[in-house]
Short mmCIF file of C-alpha atoms and ligand atoms in Angstrom, two decimals:
data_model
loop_
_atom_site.label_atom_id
_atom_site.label_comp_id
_atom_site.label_asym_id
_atom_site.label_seq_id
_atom_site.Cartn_x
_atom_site.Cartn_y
_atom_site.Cartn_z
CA UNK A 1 87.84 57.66 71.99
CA UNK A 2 84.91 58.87 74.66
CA UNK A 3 84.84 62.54 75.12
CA UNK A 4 84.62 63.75 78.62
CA UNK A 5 82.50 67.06 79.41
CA UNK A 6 83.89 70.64 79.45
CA UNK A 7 81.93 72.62 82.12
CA UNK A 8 83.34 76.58 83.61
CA UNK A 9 82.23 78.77 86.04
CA UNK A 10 81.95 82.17 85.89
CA UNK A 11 81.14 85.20 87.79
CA UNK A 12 82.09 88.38 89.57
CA UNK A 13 84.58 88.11 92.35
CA UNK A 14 83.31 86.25 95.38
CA UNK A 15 79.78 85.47 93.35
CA UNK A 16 79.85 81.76 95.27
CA UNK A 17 81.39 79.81 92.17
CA UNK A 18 83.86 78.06 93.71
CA UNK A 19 81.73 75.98 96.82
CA UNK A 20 79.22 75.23 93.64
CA UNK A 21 82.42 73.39 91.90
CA UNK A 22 83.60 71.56 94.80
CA UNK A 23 79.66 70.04 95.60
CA UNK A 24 79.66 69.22 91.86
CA UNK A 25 83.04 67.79 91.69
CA UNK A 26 81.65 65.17 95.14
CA UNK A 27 78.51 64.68 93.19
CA UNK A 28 80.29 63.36 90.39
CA UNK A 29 82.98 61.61 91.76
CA UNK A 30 80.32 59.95 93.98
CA UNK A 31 79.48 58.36 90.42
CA UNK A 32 82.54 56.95 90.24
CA UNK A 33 83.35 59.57 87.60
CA UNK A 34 87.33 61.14 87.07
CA UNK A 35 86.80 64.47 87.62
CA UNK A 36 89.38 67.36 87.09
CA UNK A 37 89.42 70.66 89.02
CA UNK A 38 91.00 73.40 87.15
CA UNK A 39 91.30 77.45 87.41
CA UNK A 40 92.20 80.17 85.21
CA UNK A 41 94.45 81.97 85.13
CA UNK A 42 97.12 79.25 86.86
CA UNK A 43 96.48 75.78 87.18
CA UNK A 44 100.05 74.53 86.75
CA UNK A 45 103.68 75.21 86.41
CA UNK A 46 103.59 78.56 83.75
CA UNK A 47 100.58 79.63 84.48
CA UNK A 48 101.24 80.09 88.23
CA UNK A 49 103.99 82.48 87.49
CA UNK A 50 101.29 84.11 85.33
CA UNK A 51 98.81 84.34 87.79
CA UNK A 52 101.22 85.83 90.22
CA UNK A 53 102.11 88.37 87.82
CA UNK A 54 98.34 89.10 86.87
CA UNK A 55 97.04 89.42 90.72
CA UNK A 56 99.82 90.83 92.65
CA UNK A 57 102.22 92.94 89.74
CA UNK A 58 102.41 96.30 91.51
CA UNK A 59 102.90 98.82 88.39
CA UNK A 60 100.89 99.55 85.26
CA UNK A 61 99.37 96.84 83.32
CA UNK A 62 97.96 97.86 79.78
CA UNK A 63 94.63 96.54 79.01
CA UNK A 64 96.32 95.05 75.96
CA UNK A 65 98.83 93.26 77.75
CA UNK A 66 96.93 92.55 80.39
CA UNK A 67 94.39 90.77 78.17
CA UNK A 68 97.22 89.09 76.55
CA UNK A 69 98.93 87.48 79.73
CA UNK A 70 95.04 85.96 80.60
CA UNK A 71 95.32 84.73 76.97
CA UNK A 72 98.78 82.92 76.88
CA UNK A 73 97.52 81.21 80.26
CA UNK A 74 94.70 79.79 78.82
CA UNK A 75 96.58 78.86 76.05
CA UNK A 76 98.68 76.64 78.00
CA UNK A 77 96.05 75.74 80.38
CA UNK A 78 94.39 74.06 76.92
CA UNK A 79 97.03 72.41 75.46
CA UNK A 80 98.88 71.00 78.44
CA UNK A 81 95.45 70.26 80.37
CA UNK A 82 92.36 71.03 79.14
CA UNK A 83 92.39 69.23 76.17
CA UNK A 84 94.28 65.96 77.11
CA UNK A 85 91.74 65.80 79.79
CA UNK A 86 88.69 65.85 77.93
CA UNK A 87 89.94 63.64 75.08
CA UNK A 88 90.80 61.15 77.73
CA UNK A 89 87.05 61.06 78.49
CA UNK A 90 87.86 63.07 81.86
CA UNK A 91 85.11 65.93 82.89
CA UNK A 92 87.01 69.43 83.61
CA UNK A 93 85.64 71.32 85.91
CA UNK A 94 87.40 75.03 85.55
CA UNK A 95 86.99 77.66 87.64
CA UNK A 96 87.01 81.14 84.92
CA UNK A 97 87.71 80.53 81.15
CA UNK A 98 87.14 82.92 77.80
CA UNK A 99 83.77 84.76 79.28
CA UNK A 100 86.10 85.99 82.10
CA UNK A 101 87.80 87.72 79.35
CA UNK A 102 85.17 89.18 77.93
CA UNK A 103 83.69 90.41 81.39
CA UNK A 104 86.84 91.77 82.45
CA UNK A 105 88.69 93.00 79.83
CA UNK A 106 86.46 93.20 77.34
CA UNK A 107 83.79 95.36 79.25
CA UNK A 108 85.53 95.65 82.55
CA UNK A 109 88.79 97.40 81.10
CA UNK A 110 87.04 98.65 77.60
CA UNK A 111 89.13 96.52 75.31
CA UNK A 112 87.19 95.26 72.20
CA UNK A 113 84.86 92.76 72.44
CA UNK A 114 85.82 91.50 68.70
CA UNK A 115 88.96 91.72 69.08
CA UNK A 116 88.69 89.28 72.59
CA UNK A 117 86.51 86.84 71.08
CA UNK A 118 89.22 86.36 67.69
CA UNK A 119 91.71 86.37 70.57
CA UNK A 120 89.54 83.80 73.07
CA UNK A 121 89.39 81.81 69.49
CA UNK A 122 93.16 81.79 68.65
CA UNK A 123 94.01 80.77 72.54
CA UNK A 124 91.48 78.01 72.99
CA UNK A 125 92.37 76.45 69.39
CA UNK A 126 88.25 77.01 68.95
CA UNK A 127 87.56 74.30 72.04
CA UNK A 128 84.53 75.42 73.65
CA UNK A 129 82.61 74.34 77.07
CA UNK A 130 80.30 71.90 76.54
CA UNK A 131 78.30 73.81 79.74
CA UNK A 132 78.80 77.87 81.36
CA UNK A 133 77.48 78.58 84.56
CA UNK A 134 77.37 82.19 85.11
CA UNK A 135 76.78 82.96 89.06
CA UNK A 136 75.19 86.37 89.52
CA UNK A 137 75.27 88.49 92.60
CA UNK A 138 74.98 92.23 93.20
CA UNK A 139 77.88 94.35 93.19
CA UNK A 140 77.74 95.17 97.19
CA UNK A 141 77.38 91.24 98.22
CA UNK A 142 80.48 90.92 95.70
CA UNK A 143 82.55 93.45 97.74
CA UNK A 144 81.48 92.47 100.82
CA UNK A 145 82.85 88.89 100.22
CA UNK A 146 85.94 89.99 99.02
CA UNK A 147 86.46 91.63 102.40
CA UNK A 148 89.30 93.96 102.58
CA UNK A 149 92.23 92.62 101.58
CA UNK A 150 92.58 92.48 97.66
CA UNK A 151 94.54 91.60 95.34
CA UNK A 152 95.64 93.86 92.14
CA UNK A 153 91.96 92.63 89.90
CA UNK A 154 89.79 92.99 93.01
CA UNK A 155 90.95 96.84 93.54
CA UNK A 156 89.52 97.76 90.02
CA UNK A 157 86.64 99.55 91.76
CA UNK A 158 82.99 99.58 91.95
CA UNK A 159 81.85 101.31 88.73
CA UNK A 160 84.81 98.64 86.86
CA UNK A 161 82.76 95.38 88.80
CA UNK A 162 79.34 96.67 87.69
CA UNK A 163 80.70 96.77 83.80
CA UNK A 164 82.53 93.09 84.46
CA UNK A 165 78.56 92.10 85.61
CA UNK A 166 76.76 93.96 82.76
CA UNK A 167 79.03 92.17 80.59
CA UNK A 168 78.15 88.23 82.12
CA UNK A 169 74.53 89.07 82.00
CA UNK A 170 74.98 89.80 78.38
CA UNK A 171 76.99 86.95 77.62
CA UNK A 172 73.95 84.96 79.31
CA UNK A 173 71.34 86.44 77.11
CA UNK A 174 73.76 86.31 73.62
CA UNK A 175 74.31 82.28 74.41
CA UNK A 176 71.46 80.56 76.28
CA UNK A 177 72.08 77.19 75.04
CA UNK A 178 75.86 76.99 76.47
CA UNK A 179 75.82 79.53 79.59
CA UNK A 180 73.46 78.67 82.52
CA UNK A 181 72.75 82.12 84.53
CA UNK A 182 72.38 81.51 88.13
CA UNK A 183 71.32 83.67 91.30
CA UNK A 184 74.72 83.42 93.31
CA UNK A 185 72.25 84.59 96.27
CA UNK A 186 69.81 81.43 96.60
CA UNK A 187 70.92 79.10 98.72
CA UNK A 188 74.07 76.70 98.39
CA UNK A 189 72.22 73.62 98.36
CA UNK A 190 69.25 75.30 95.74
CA UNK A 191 72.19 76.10 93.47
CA UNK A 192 73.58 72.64 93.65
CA UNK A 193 69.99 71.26 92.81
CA UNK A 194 69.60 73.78 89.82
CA UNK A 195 73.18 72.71 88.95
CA UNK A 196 72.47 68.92 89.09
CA UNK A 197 68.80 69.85 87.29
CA UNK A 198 70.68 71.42 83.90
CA UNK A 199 73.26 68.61 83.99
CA UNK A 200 70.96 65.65 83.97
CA UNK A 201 69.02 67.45 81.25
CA UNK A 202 72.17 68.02 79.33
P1 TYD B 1 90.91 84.56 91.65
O1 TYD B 1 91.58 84.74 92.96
O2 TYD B 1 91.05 83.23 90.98
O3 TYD B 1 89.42 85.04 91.80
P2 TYD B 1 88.07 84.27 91.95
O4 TYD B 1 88.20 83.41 93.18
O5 TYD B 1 87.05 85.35 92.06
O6 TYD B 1 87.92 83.45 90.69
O7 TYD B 1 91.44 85.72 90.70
C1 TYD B 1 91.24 85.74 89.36
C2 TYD B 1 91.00 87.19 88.98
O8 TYD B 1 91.36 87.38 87.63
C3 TYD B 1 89.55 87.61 89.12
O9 TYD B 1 89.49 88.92 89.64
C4 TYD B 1 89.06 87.63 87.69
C5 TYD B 1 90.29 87.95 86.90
N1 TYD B 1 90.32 87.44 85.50
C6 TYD B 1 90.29 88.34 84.44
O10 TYD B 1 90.25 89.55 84.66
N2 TYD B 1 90.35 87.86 83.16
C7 TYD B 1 90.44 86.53 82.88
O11 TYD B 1 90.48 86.13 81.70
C8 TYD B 1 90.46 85.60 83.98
C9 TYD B 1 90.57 84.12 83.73
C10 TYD B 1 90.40 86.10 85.27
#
C-alpha cells in the first residue's frame, strides 16, 4: 500500500498557521493530489464535543485533566482519521498535534514534559509527522491577532504564551530533522515559498 505524508502545524495562537495550510493544501491539490485538512483538538464527531469543552468550559480545569482531554482527542483523531488517511496514501494536513501538548501543557501549564511525551506516545499509537512546521511570532503580534475576544486557552495570559513559545523554540532545536521553524512575520507568500522549498527537498 503507498503511504501518504503526515505534515502539522504548530505555533502560538494567531502565529499565521492556518492561511500557510490552506495555500499548501491549493498547491497540492493543484497536483492533482487528495489532500486532507484536519485540526486538533476536534476534527469530527467526539472530538468536537471535546473541543467545546476544552475552549469554552467556564470552571477549573486541572492541568492533568486538561492534558488528558487534548490526549483522548488526538487519540480519536488518529484512529478514526489520521491513520486511515495516511495508509490510504492520502497527505494530512493538521492544524496542532503532540508539540501543542508539549508547548501548552507541558511548559505552558508546568505539567511534565516526560510524562507528555509517554502520554503523546500512548495517544498517537507512536505515529509520528513525517514534517512539523513550527510558525514563530512574538508574543505582542500573537495577542494582537487574537484581538479581544477569547476563548478559555487564549485568556491564559502573557507570561503563560511566552512559556507555550519558549517551549516550540525548544522543540525546534531538540528535533531539526522533523520540525521546520518558521518566522510567522515574513511575508505570506515568502512562507509559502520556504514551505514549498522544505517539501520538495523532503
Ligand atoms: P484554536 O481555536 O484551534 O486555535 P488556533 O487557531 O490558534 O490553532 O484553539 C486551540 C487551542 O487549544 C489553542 O489555544 C492551543 C490549544 N491546545 C493546547 O493547549 N494543547 C493541545 O494539545 C492542542 C492540540 C491545542
Amino acid at each position: 500500500m503507498s503511504k501518504g505524508l503526515f505534515i502539522t502545524f504548530e505555533g502560538v495562537d494567531g502565529c499565521g498557521k492556518t492561511t500557510q495550510i490552506k495555500l499548501l493544501k491549493e498547491y497540492f491539490e493543484k497536483q492533482g493530489k487528495t489532500v486532507l485538512l484536519t485540526r486538533e483538538p476536534g476534527a469530527k464527531g467526539l472530538g468536537v464535543k471535546l473541543r467545546e469543552i476544552l475552549l469554552n468550559y467556564d470552571g477549573e480545569v486541572s492541568p492533568n485533566c486538561e492534558s488528558f482531554l487534548f490526549l483522548a482527542d488526538r487519540a480519536q483523531h488518529i484512529d478514526t482519521i489520521i491513520k486511515p488517511a495516511v495508509e490510504r496514501g492520502e497527505i494530512v494536513l493538521c492544524d496542532r498535534h503532540t508539540d501543542s501538548t508539549v508547548a501548552y501543557q507541558g511548559y505552558g501549564r508546568g505539567v511534565d514534559l516526560d510524562r507528555i511525551n509517554m502520554l503523546n506516545d500512548i495517544a498517537t499509537s507512536g505515529m509520528k509527522p513525517d514534517l512539523t512546521f513550527i510558525f514563530d511570532i512574538d508574543i505582542e503580534t500573537s495577542m494582537s491577532r487574537v484581538g479581544k475576544e477569547k476563548d478559555r486557552m487564549e485568556s491564559a495570559g502573557v507570561e503563560f504564551f511566552k512559556r507555550v513559545r519558549e517551549g516550540y523554540l525548544n522543540i525546534a532545536k531538540q528535533e531539526p530533522q522533523r520540525v521546520k521553524l518558521l518566522n510567522g512575520s515574513d511575508k505570506i507568500e515568502d512562507i509559502h515559498s520556504k514551505i514549498l522549498d522544505i517539501i520538495n527537498k523532503y
